[in-house]
Short mmCIF file of N, CA and C in Angstrom, two decimals:
data_model
loop_
_atom_site.label_atom_id
_atom_site.label_comp_id
_atom_site.label_asym_id
_atom_site.label_seq_id
_atom_site.Cartn_x
_atom_site.Cartn_y
_atom_site.Cartn_z
N MET A 38 140.31 78.20 148.65
CA MET A 38 140.02 77.67 147.33
C MET A 38 138.59 78.00 146.90
N LEU A 39 137.69 78.14 147.85
CA LEU A 39 136.29 78.30 147.49
C LEU A 39 135.93 79.70 147.02
N GLY A 40 136.77 80.66 147.31
CA GLY A 40 136.46 82.02 146.86
C GLY A 40 135.10 82.45 147.38
N ASP A 41 134.23 82.85 146.49
CA ASP A 41 132.90 83.30 146.91
C ASP A 41 131.85 82.22 146.68
N GLY A 42 132.23 80.96 146.86
CA GLY A 42 131.28 79.86 146.70
C GLY A 42 130.07 79.99 147.59
N GLY A 43 130.30 80.50 148.82
CA GLY A 43 129.18 80.71 149.73
C GLY A 43 128.20 81.72 149.17
N ALA A 44 128.72 82.75 148.52
CA ALA A 44 127.84 83.75 147.91
C ALA A 44 127.02 83.12 146.79
N ARG A 45 127.62 82.22 146.03
CA ARG A 45 126.89 81.55 144.96
C ARG A 45 125.75 80.71 145.53
N TYR A 46 126.02 80.03 146.63
CA TYR A 46 124.96 79.25 147.27
C TYR A 46 123.84 80.17 147.75
N ARG A 47 124.20 81.30 148.35
CA ARG A 47 123.17 82.23 148.82
C ARG A 47 122.37 82.79 147.65
N GLU A 48 123.04 83.10 146.55
CA GLU A 48 122.36 83.69 145.39
C GLU A 48 121.47 82.68 144.67
N GLN A 49 122.01 81.48 144.43
CA GLN A 49 121.33 80.53 143.56
C GLN A 49 120.78 79.30 144.28
N GLY A 50 121.09 79.13 145.54
CA GLY A 50 120.60 77.98 146.28
C GLY A 50 121.51 76.78 146.12
N VAL A 51 121.14 75.69 146.77
CA VAL A 51 122.02 74.52 146.81
C VAL A 51 122.12 73.80 145.47
N ASP A 52 121.29 74.14 144.54
CA ASP A 52 121.37 73.52 143.22
C ASP A 52 122.28 74.28 142.26
N VAL A 53 123.04 75.23 142.78
CA VAL A 53 123.97 76.00 141.96
C VAL A 53 124.92 75.02 141.25
N SER A 54 125.31 75.36 140.06
CA SER A 54 126.20 74.53 139.28
C SER A 54 127.57 74.45 139.94
N LEU A 55 128.05 73.23 140.14
CA LEU A 55 129.39 73.05 140.69
C LEU A 55 130.44 73.59 139.72
N ARG A 56 130.16 73.50 138.46
CA ARG A 56 131.06 74.06 137.45
C ARG A 56 131.17 75.58 137.64
N ASP A 57 130.05 76.24 137.94
CA ASP A 57 130.05 77.68 138.18
C ASP A 57 130.85 78.02 139.43
N ILE A 58 130.70 77.23 140.47
CA ILE A 58 131.47 77.46 141.69
C ILE A 58 132.96 77.31 141.40
N ALA A 59 133.33 76.26 140.67
CA ALA A 59 134.74 76.04 140.33
C ALA A 59 135.28 77.21 139.52
N ARG A 60 134.49 77.67 138.57
CA ARG A 60 134.92 78.80 137.73
C ARG A 60 135.14 80.05 138.59
N ARG A 61 134.20 80.34 139.48
CA ARG A 61 134.32 81.52 140.34
C ARG A 61 135.48 81.39 141.32
N ALA A 62 135.82 80.14 141.69
CA ALA A 62 136.95 79.91 142.59
C ALA A 62 138.27 79.84 141.81
N GLU A 63 138.15 79.93 140.49
CA GLU A 63 139.31 79.89 139.59
C GLU A 63 140.09 78.58 139.71
N VAL A 64 139.33 77.48 139.79
CA VAL A 64 139.91 76.14 139.75
C VAL A 64 139.10 75.31 138.76
N GLY A 65 139.67 74.21 138.36
CA GLY A 65 138.93 73.32 137.47
C GLY A 65 137.90 72.51 138.24
N LEU A 66 136.91 72.03 137.54
CA LEU A 66 135.87 71.21 138.17
C LEU A 66 136.48 69.97 138.81
N ALA A 67 137.44 69.35 138.15
CA ALA A 67 138.07 68.15 138.71
C ALA A 67 138.77 68.47 140.03
N THR A 68 139.40 69.62 140.12
CA THR A 68 140.06 70.03 141.36
C THR A 68 139.02 70.22 142.46
N LEU A 69 137.94 70.89 142.14
CA LEU A 69 136.86 71.09 143.11
C LEU A 69 136.35 69.75 143.61
N LEU A 70 136.07 68.83 142.69
CA LEU A 70 135.53 67.53 143.06
C LEU A 70 136.53 66.66 143.81
N ARG A 71 137.81 66.87 143.57
CA ARG A 71 138.83 66.12 144.30
C ARG A 71 138.81 66.54 145.78
N HIS A 72 138.61 67.83 146.03
CA HIS A 72 138.57 68.32 147.41
C HIS A 72 137.20 68.11 148.06
N PHE A 73 136.17 68.20 147.25
CA PHE A 73 134.79 68.09 147.75
C PHE A 73 134.03 67.12 146.86
N PRO A 74 134.09 65.83 147.17
CA PRO A 74 133.52 64.82 146.27
C PRO A 74 132.00 64.85 146.15
N THR A 75 131.33 65.50 147.09
CA THR A 75 129.87 65.60 147.01
C THR A 75 129.44 67.04 147.23
N ARG A 76 128.25 67.34 146.80
CA ARG A 76 127.67 68.67 147.02
C ARG A 76 127.58 68.95 148.52
N GLU A 77 127.23 67.93 149.29
CA GLU A 77 127.13 68.09 150.74
C GLU A 77 128.48 68.41 151.36
N ALA A 78 129.55 67.78 150.87
CA ALA A 78 130.89 68.06 151.40
C ALA A 78 131.27 69.52 151.13
N LEU A 79 130.94 70.01 149.97
CA LEU A 79 131.20 71.40 149.63
C LEU A 79 130.38 72.33 150.52
N LEU A 80 129.11 72.01 150.67
CA LEU A 80 128.24 72.83 151.50
C LEU A 80 128.72 72.83 152.95
N ASP A 81 129.15 71.67 153.45
CA ASP A 81 129.65 71.61 154.82
C ASP A 81 130.88 72.50 154.97
N ALA A 82 131.78 72.46 154.00
CA ALA A 82 132.98 73.30 154.07
C ALA A 82 132.60 74.79 154.04
N LEU A 83 131.63 75.14 153.23
CA LEU A 83 131.21 76.54 153.13
C LEU A 83 130.51 77.01 154.40
N LEU A 84 129.77 76.11 155.03
CA LEU A 84 128.93 76.50 156.15
C LEU A 84 129.51 76.17 157.52
N HIS A 85 130.66 75.51 157.54
CA HIS A 85 131.21 75.03 158.81
C HIS A 85 131.36 76.16 159.83
N THR A 86 131.87 77.30 159.40
CA THR A 86 132.04 78.43 160.31
C THR A 86 130.69 78.88 160.86
N SER A 87 129.69 78.92 160.01
CA SER A 87 128.36 79.34 160.47
C SER A 87 127.77 78.34 161.45
N PHE A 88 127.96 77.05 161.19
CA PHE A 88 127.51 76.02 162.14
C PHE A 88 128.18 76.26 163.49
N ASP A 89 129.49 76.48 163.46
CA ASP A 89 130.24 76.70 164.70
C ASP A 89 129.75 77.95 165.42
N GLU A 90 129.47 79.01 164.67
CA GLU A 90 129.00 80.26 165.29
C GLU A 90 127.64 80.07 165.95
N LEU A 91 126.74 79.36 165.30
CA LEU A 91 125.42 79.12 165.90
C LEU A 91 125.52 78.24 167.14
N THR A 92 126.42 77.28 167.10
CA THR A 92 126.63 76.42 168.27
C THR A 92 127.22 77.23 169.42
N ALA A 93 128.21 78.08 169.11
CA ALA A 93 128.81 78.92 170.14
C ALA A 93 127.79 79.92 170.70
N LYS A 94 126.94 80.44 169.82
CA LYS A 94 125.92 81.39 170.28
C LYS A 94 124.98 80.72 171.28
N ALA A 95 124.64 79.46 171.01
CA ALA A 95 123.78 78.73 171.95
C ALA A 95 124.45 78.66 173.32
N GLY A 96 125.75 78.36 173.32
CA GLY A 96 126.48 78.30 174.58
C GLY A 96 126.49 79.63 175.30
N ALA A 97 126.70 80.71 174.57
CA ALA A 97 126.72 82.04 175.17
C ALA A 97 125.34 82.42 175.71
N LEU A 98 124.31 82.07 174.98
CA LEU A 98 122.95 82.40 175.41
C LEU A 98 122.56 81.65 176.68
N GLU A 99 123.13 80.46 176.86
CA GLU A 99 122.83 79.67 178.06
C GLU A 99 123.20 80.44 179.33
N THR A 100 124.22 81.26 179.25
CA THR A 100 124.69 81.97 180.45
C THR A 100 124.32 83.45 180.47
N SER A 101 123.86 83.99 179.35
CA SER A 101 123.63 85.43 179.30
C SER A 101 122.18 85.86 179.19
N SER A 102 121.28 84.91 178.94
CA SER A 102 119.88 85.27 178.73
C SER A 102 118.97 84.35 179.52
N SER A 103 117.74 84.81 179.73
CA SER A 103 116.76 83.95 180.38
C SER A 103 116.52 82.75 179.48
N PRO A 104 116.09 81.64 180.05
CA PRO A 104 115.90 80.43 179.24
C PRO A 104 114.97 80.62 178.05
N ASP A 105 113.87 81.33 178.22
CA ASP A 105 112.94 81.51 177.11
C ASP A 105 113.51 82.44 176.04
N ASP A 106 114.14 83.53 176.48
CA ASP A 106 114.75 84.45 175.51
C ASP A 106 115.89 83.78 174.75
N ALA A 107 116.69 83.00 175.46
CA ALA A 107 117.81 82.30 174.83
C ALA A 107 117.32 81.35 173.75
N LEU A 108 116.30 80.58 174.08
CA LEU A 108 115.76 79.61 173.13
C LEU A 108 115.21 80.31 171.89
N VAL A 109 114.42 81.33 172.06
CA VAL A 109 113.81 82.01 170.93
C VAL A 109 114.85 82.78 170.11
N SER A 110 115.81 83.38 170.78
CA SER A 110 116.86 84.10 170.06
C SER A 110 117.67 83.14 169.18
N TRP A 111 118.06 82.01 169.75
CA TRP A 111 118.82 81.03 168.97
C TRP A 111 117.96 80.47 167.83
N LEU A 112 116.71 80.19 168.13
CA LEU A 112 115.81 79.65 167.11
C LEU A 112 115.68 80.64 165.95
N ARG A 113 115.51 81.91 166.25
CA ARG A 113 115.38 82.93 165.21
C ARG A 113 116.66 83.01 164.38
N ASP A 114 117.81 83.03 165.03
CA ASP A 114 119.08 83.10 164.31
C ASP A 114 119.31 81.86 163.45
N CYS A 115 118.96 80.71 163.97
CA CYS A 115 119.14 79.47 163.23
C CYS A 115 118.25 79.44 161.99
N VAL A 116 117.01 79.84 162.15
CA VAL A 116 116.09 79.89 161.00
C VAL A 116 116.57 80.91 159.98
N ALA A 117 116.99 82.08 160.44
CA ALA A 117 117.46 83.13 159.51
C ALA A 117 118.68 82.64 158.74
N TRP A 118 119.61 82.02 159.43
CA TRP A 118 120.81 81.52 158.77
C TRP A 118 120.47 80.42 157.77
N THR A 119 119.62 79.50 158.16
CA THR A 119 119.24 78.40 157.28
C THR A 119 118.53 78.92 156.04
N THR A 120 117.70 79.93 156.21
CA THR A 120 116.97 80.52 155.09
C THR A 120 117.91 81.24 154.14
N GLU A 121 119.00 81.77 154.68
CA GLU A 121 119.97 82.51 153.85
C GLU A 121 120.55 81.64 152.74
N TYR A 122 120.68 80.36 153.00
CA TYR A 122 121.23 79.42 152.01
C TYR A 122 120.06 78.64 151.41
N ARG A 123 119.45 79.20 150.41
CA ARG A 123 118.25 78.64 149.78
C ARG A 123 118.43 77.16 149.47
N GLY A 124 117.53 76.36 149.98
CA GLY A 124 117.54 74.94 149.70
C GLY A 124 118.39 74.11 150.64
N ALA A 125 119.21 74.76 151.47
CA ALA A 125 120.08 74.01 152.38
C ALA A 125 119.27 73.20 153.38
N VAL A 126 118.10 73.70 153.72
CA VAL A 126 117.28 73.01 154.71
C VAL A 126 116.92 71.59 154.25
N VAL A 127 116.73 71.39 152.97
CA VAL A 127 116.40 70.06 152.45
C VAL A 127 117.58 69.11 152.68
N LEU A 128 118.79 69.60 152.39
CA LEU A 128 119.98 68.77 152.62
C LEU A 128 120.20 68.53 154.11
N MET A 129 119.95 69.54 154.94
CA MET A 129 120.13 69.39 156.38
C MET A 129 119.14 68.39 156.95
N ALA A 130 117.91 68.42 156.48
CA ALA A 130 116.90 67.48 156.97
C ALA A 130 117.30 66.04 156.65
N ALA A 131 117.84 65.83 155.47
CA ALA A 131 118.28 64.49 155.10
C ALA A 131 119.55 64.10 155.85
N ALA A 132 120.46 65.05 156.03
CA ALA A 132 121.76 64.77 156.65
C ALA A 132 121.65 64.38 158.12
N ILE A 133 120.67 64.90 158.80
CA ILE A 133 120.55 64.62 160.23
C ILE A 133 120.34 63.12 160.48
N GLU A 134 119.73 62.44 159.53
CA GLU A 134 119.47 61.00 159.66
C GLU A 134 120.50 60.14 158.95
N ASP A 135 121.30 60.73 158.10
CA ASP A 135 122.26 59.98 157.27
C ASP A 135 123.67 60.12 157.84
N THR A 136 124.12 59.12 158.56
CA THR A 136 125.44 59.20 159.19
C THR A 136 126.57 59.27 158.18
N GLU A 137 126.31 58.93 156.95
CA GLU A 137 127.33 58.99 155.90
C GLU A 137 127.41 60.37 155.24
N SER A 138 126.47 61.24 155.54
CA SER A 138 126.44 62.57 154.94
C SER A 138 127.56 63.43 155.49
N ALA A 139 128.16 64.22 154.63
CA ALA A 139 129.20 65.16 155.05
C ALA A 139 128.63 66.21 156.00
N LEU A 140 127.35 66.48 155.93
CA LEU A 140 126.71 67.47 156.80
C LEU A 140 126.24 66.90 158.13
N HIS A 141 126.27 65.58 158.27
CA HIS A 141 125.68 64.93 159.44
C HIS A 141 126.24 65.47 160.76
N ALA A 142 127.54 65.45 160.92
CA ALA A 142 128.15 65.87 162.20
C ALA A 142 127.79 67.31 162.53
N SER A 143 127.86 68.20 161.56
CA SER A 143 127.52 69.61 161.82
C SER A 143 126.07 69.76 162.21
N CYS A 144 125.19 69.05 161.55
CA CYS A 144 123.76 69.13 161.86
C CYS A 144 123.46 68.56 163.24
N VAL A 145 124.10 67.45 163.59
CA VAL A 145 123.90 66.84 164.90
C VAL A 145 124.38 67.78 166.00
N THR A 146 125.51 68.42 165.79
CA THR A 146 126.05 69.36 166.76
C THR A 146 125.11 70.56 166.93
N LEU A 147 124.61 71.07 165.83
CA LEU A 147 123.68 72.19 165.87
C LEU A 147 122.39 71.80 166.58
N ARG A 148 121.87 70.61 166.28
CA ARG A 148 120.65 70.13 166.94
C ARG A 148 120.88 70.00 168.44
N ALA A 149 122.04 69.49 168.84
CA ALA A 149 122.35 69.32 170.27
C ALA A 149 122.41 70.67 170.98
N ALA A 150 122.95 71.69 170.30
CA ALA A 150 123.01 73.03 170.90
C ALA A 150 121.60 73.55 171.16
N GLY A 151 120.72 73.40 170.20
CA GLY A 151 119.34 73.83 170.38
C GLY A 151 118.64 73.01 171.45
N ALA A 152 118.93 71.71 171.50
CA ALA A 152 118.31 70.83 172.50
C ALA A 152 118.70 71.26 173.92
N ARG A 153 119.96 71.70 174.10
CA ARG A 153 120.38 72.18 175.43
C ARG A 153 119.58 73.41 175.84
N LEU A 154 119.36 74.32 174.88
CA LEU A 154 118.57 75.52 175.20
C LEU A 154 117.12 75.14 175.50
N LEU A 155 116.60 74.21 174.75
CA LEU A 155 115.23 73.75 174.99
C LEU A 155 115.11 73.09 176.36
N THR A 156 116.05 72.22 176.68
CA THR A 156 116.03 71.53 177.98
C THR A 156 116.10 72.53 179.13
N ARG A 157 116.93 73.54 178.96
CA ARG A 157 117.05 74.59 179.99
C ARG A 157 115.72 75.33 180.16
N ALA A 158 115.08 75.67 179.06
CA ALA A 158 113.78 76.37 179.14
C ALA A 158 112.72 75.45 179.73
N GLN A 159 112.77 74.18 179.39
CA GLN A 159 111.81 73.22 179.97
C GLN A 159 112.01 73.09 181.48
N ALA A 160 113.27 73.00 181.90
CA ALA A 160 113.57 72.88 183.33
C ALA A 160 113.09 74.09 184.12
N ALA A 161 113.08 75.25 183.47
CA ALA A 161 112.61 76.49 184.11
C ALA A 161 111.10 76.64 184.01
N GLY A 162 110.44 75.66 183.39
CA GLY A 162 108.99 75.74 183.24
C GLY A 162 108.54 76.73 182.18
N MET A 163 109.44 77.07 181.25
CA MET A 163 109.14 78.08 180.25
C MET A 163 108.89 77.52 178.86
N ALA A 164 109.05 76.21 178.69
CA ALA A 164 108.84 75.60 177.38
C ALA A 164 108.10 74.28 177.56
N ARG A 165 107.36 73.94 176.54
CA ARG A 165 106.63 72.67 176.54
C ARG A 165 107.59 71.52 176.82
N THR A 166 107.10 70.54 177.51
CA THR A 166 107.94 69.38 177.82
C THR A 166 107.66 68.20 176.89
N ASP A 167 106.74 68.37 175.96
CA ASP A 167 106.42 67.27 175.06
C ASP A 167 107.16 67.37 173.72
N ILE A 168 108.19 68.21 173.66
CA ILE A 168 109.04 68.27 172.47
C ILE A 168 110.49 68.05 172.91
N ASP A 169 111.30 67.63 171.97
CA ASP A 169 112.71 67.41 172.25
C ASP A 169 113.56 68.10 171.18
N GLY A 170 114.86 67.87 171.24
CA GLY A 170 115.78 68.51 170.30
C GLY A 170 115.49 68.15 168.86
N ALA A 171 115.07 66.92 168.61
CA ALA A 171 114.73 66.52 167.24
C ALA A 171 113.52 67.30 166.74
N ASP A 172 112.53 67.49 167.62
CA ASP A 172 111.36 68.28 167.24
C ASP A 172 111.75 69.73 166.97
N LEU A 173 112.61 70.28 167.83
CA LEU A 173 113.05 71.66 167.65
C LEU A 173 113.78 71.83 166.32
N PHE A 174 114.65 70.89 165.99
CA PHE A 174 115.38 70.95 164.72
C PHE A 174 114.41 70.84 163.55
N ALA A 175 113.40 70.00 163.69
CA ALA A 175 112.39 69.88 162.63
C ALA A 175 111.63 71.20 162.47
N LEU A 176 111.38 71.90 163.57
CA LEU A 176 110.71 73.20 163.48
C LEU A 176 111.61 74.23 162.79
N VAL A 177 112.91 74.19 163.06
CA VAL A 177 113.85 75.06 162.35
C VAL A 177 113.75 74.78 160.86
N GLU A 178 113.76 73.50 160.50
CA GLU A 178 113.67 73.11 159.10
C GLU A 178 112.37 73.60 158.48
N ALA A 179 111.26 73.43 159.19
CA ALA A 179 109.97 73.84 158.65
C ALA A 179 109.90 75.36 158.47
N LEU A 180 110.38 76.09 159.47
CA LEU A 180 110.35 77.56 159.37
C LEU A 180 111.29 78.05 158.28
N ALA A 181 112.44 77.41 158.12
CA ALA A 181 113.36 77.79 157.05
C ALA A 181 112.75 77.47 155.69
N TRP A 182 112.05 76.36 155.60
CA TRP A 182 111.39 76.00 154.34
C TRP A 182 110.39 77.09 153.96
N LEU A 183 109.66 77.62 154.92
CA LEU A 183 108.71 78.71 154.64
C LEU A 183 109.42 79.89 154.00
N GLY A 184 110.60 80.22 154.52
CA GLY A 184 111.36 81.33 153.98
C GLY A 184 111.86 81.07 152.57
N ASP A 185 111.99 79.79 152.20
CA ASP A 185 112.43 79.42 150.85
C ASP A 185 111.30 79.50 149.82
N GLN A 186 110.07 79.63 150.28
CA GLN A 186 108.91 79.64 149.39
C GLN A 186 108.49 81.09 149.12
N PRO A 187 108.67 81.56 147.90
CA PRO A 187 108.34 82.97 147.62
C PRO A 187 106.93 83.39 148.03
N SER A 188 105.97 82.52 147.86
CA SER A 188 104.59 82.90 148.20
C SER A 188 104.34 82.90 149.71
N LEU A 189 105.17 82.21 150.48
CA LEU A 189 104.99 82.14 151.92
C LEU A 189 105.96 83.02 152.70
N ALA A 190 107.04 83.44 152.07
CA ALA A 190 108.06 84.23 152.76
C ALA A 190 107.50 85.45 153.49
N PRO A 191 106.53 86.17 152.92
CA PRO A 191 106.00 87.33 153.65
C PRO A 191 105.32 86.95 154.98
N ARG A 192 104.91 85.71 155.12
CA ARG A 192 104.25 85.27 156.34
C ARG A 192 105.22 84.61 157.33
N ALA A 193 106.48 84.48 156.94
CA ALA A 193 107.44 83.74 157.75
C ALA A 193 107.62 84.33 159.15
N ASP A 194 107.72 85.64 159.28
CA ASP A 194 107.89 86.23 160.61
C ASP A 194 106.68 85.98 161.50
N HIS A 195 105.50 86.14 160.93
CA HIS A 195 104.28 85.88 161.70
C HIS A 195 104.23 84.42 162.15
N LEU A 196 104.53 83.51 161.24
CA LEU A 196 104.48 82.09 161.58
C LEU A 196 105.58 81.71 162.56
N PHE A 197 106.73 82.39 162.48
CA PHE A 197 107.77 82.17 163.49
C PHE A 197 107.21 82.52 164.87
N ALA A 198 106.55 83.66 164.97
CA ALA A 198 105.97 84.09 166.25
C ALA A 198 104.94 83.08 166.76
N VAL A 199 104.15 82.54 165.86
CA VAL A 199 103.15 81.53 166.25
C VAL A 199 103.85 80.29 166.81
N VAL A 200 104.87 79.82 166.11
CA VAL A 200 105.60 78.63 166.55
C VAL A 200 106.32 78.90 167.87
N ALA A 201 106.99 80.04 167.97
CA ALA A 201 107.68 80.37 169.22
C ALA A 201 106.69 80.43 170.38
N GLY A 202 105.53 81.01 170.13
CA GLY A 202 104.50 81.08 171.17
C GLY A 202 103.98 79.71 171.56
N ALA A 203 103.96 78.80 170.61
CA ALA A 203 103.50 77.44 170.91
C ALA A 203 104.55 76.64 171.69
N ILE A 204 105.81 76.96 171.50
CA ILE A 204 106.89 76.28 172.23
C ILE A 204 106.96 76.77 173.67
N LEU A 205 106.83 78.07 173.85
CA LEU A 205 106.98 78.66 175.17
C LEU A 205 105.69 78.57 175.97
N THR A 206 105.78 78.03 177.17
CA THR A 206 104.59 77.92 178.01
C THR A 206 104.28 79.22 178.73
N SER A 207 105.30 80.05 178.93
CA SER A 207 105.09 81.28 179.68
C SER A 207 104.26 82.31 178.92
N THR A 208 104.22 82.23 177.59
CA THR A 208 103.46 83.22 176.82
C THR A 208 102.42 82.58 175.91
N ALA A 209 102.57 81.30 175.66
CA ALA A 209 101.71 80.67 174.66
C ALA A 209 100.24 80.76 175.01
N SER A 210 99.87 80.42 176.23
CA SER A 210 98.45 80.38 176.54
C SER A 210 97.84 81.78 176.65
N SER A 211 98.51 82.71 177.34
CA SER A 211 97.91 84.03 177.51
C SER A 211 97.88 84.82 176.21
N ASP A 212 98.95 84.76 175.42
CA ASP A 212 98.98 85.51 174.17
C ASP A 212 98.05 84.92 173.13
N THR A 213 97.98 83.60 173.08
CA THR A 213 97.11 82.96 172.10
C THR A 213 95.65 83.28 172.41
N GLU A 214 95.29 83.21 173.69
CA GLU A 214 93.91 83.51 174.07
C GLU A 214 93.57 84.96 173.76
N ALA A 215 94.51 85.85 173.93
CA ALA A 215 94.25 87.27 173.69
C ALA A 215 94.26 87.61 172.21
N GLY A 216 94.76 86.65 171.38
CA GLY A 216 94.80 86.89 169.95
C GLY A 216 95.95 87.80 169.52
N THR A 217 96.93 87.99 170.40
CA THR A 217 98.07 88.83 170.07
C THR A 217 99.28 87.96 169.82
N PRO A 218 100.22 88.47 169.05
CA PRO A 218 101.43 87.68 168.82
C PRO A 218 102.23 87.57 170.11
N PRO A 219 102.97 86.49 170.28
CA PRO A 219 103.77 86.30 171.48
C PRO A 219 104.76 87.44 171.68
N SER A 220 105.09 87.71 172.93
CA SER A 220 106.04 88.77 173.22
C SER A 220 107.48 88.33 173.04
N HIS A 221 107.70 87.08 172.66
CA HIS A 221 109.04 86.53 172.43
C HIS A 221 109.18 86.15 170.97
N PRO A 222 109.35 87.12 170.08
CA PRO A 222 109.38 86.81 168.63
C PRO A 222 110.50 85.93 168.22
#
């Protein structure tokens, strides 16, 4: 039913007109609202597959990559995906705390996947132990927000490297002291 609704979100961000989405899906607005009573419910339906893919990727990385590489790879993919849907990060940040939000369960599952990767890296002595899954999810949100800001987007990759280097203990101190970007982008 949604047609290219996901494309509309990517093009125009989460504030895209629901009427426009209904028109592109070739249904009436009332039909759209009957199936998706809130903007968050529509966004969850559009993004559910992507949430599942990021969660599955975290599971695959747990067994196929070193703990530090797995964490940074998942973090990069999560930030890139979140940035792809302009403005979604604002809804995700609110949904993580709002159990009534249609996005809540997906966001909690995604946060848990990242937390497992973080815990694994911490257990291996490769990540700071003073952060948790909630902090990691907040960093995803912050880095995605940077990508949503036209004036800051050109610096997003550099700032990702800074944040990744600050999370990882194996490269953070030596790379920061040397003034070079971390080797785990």
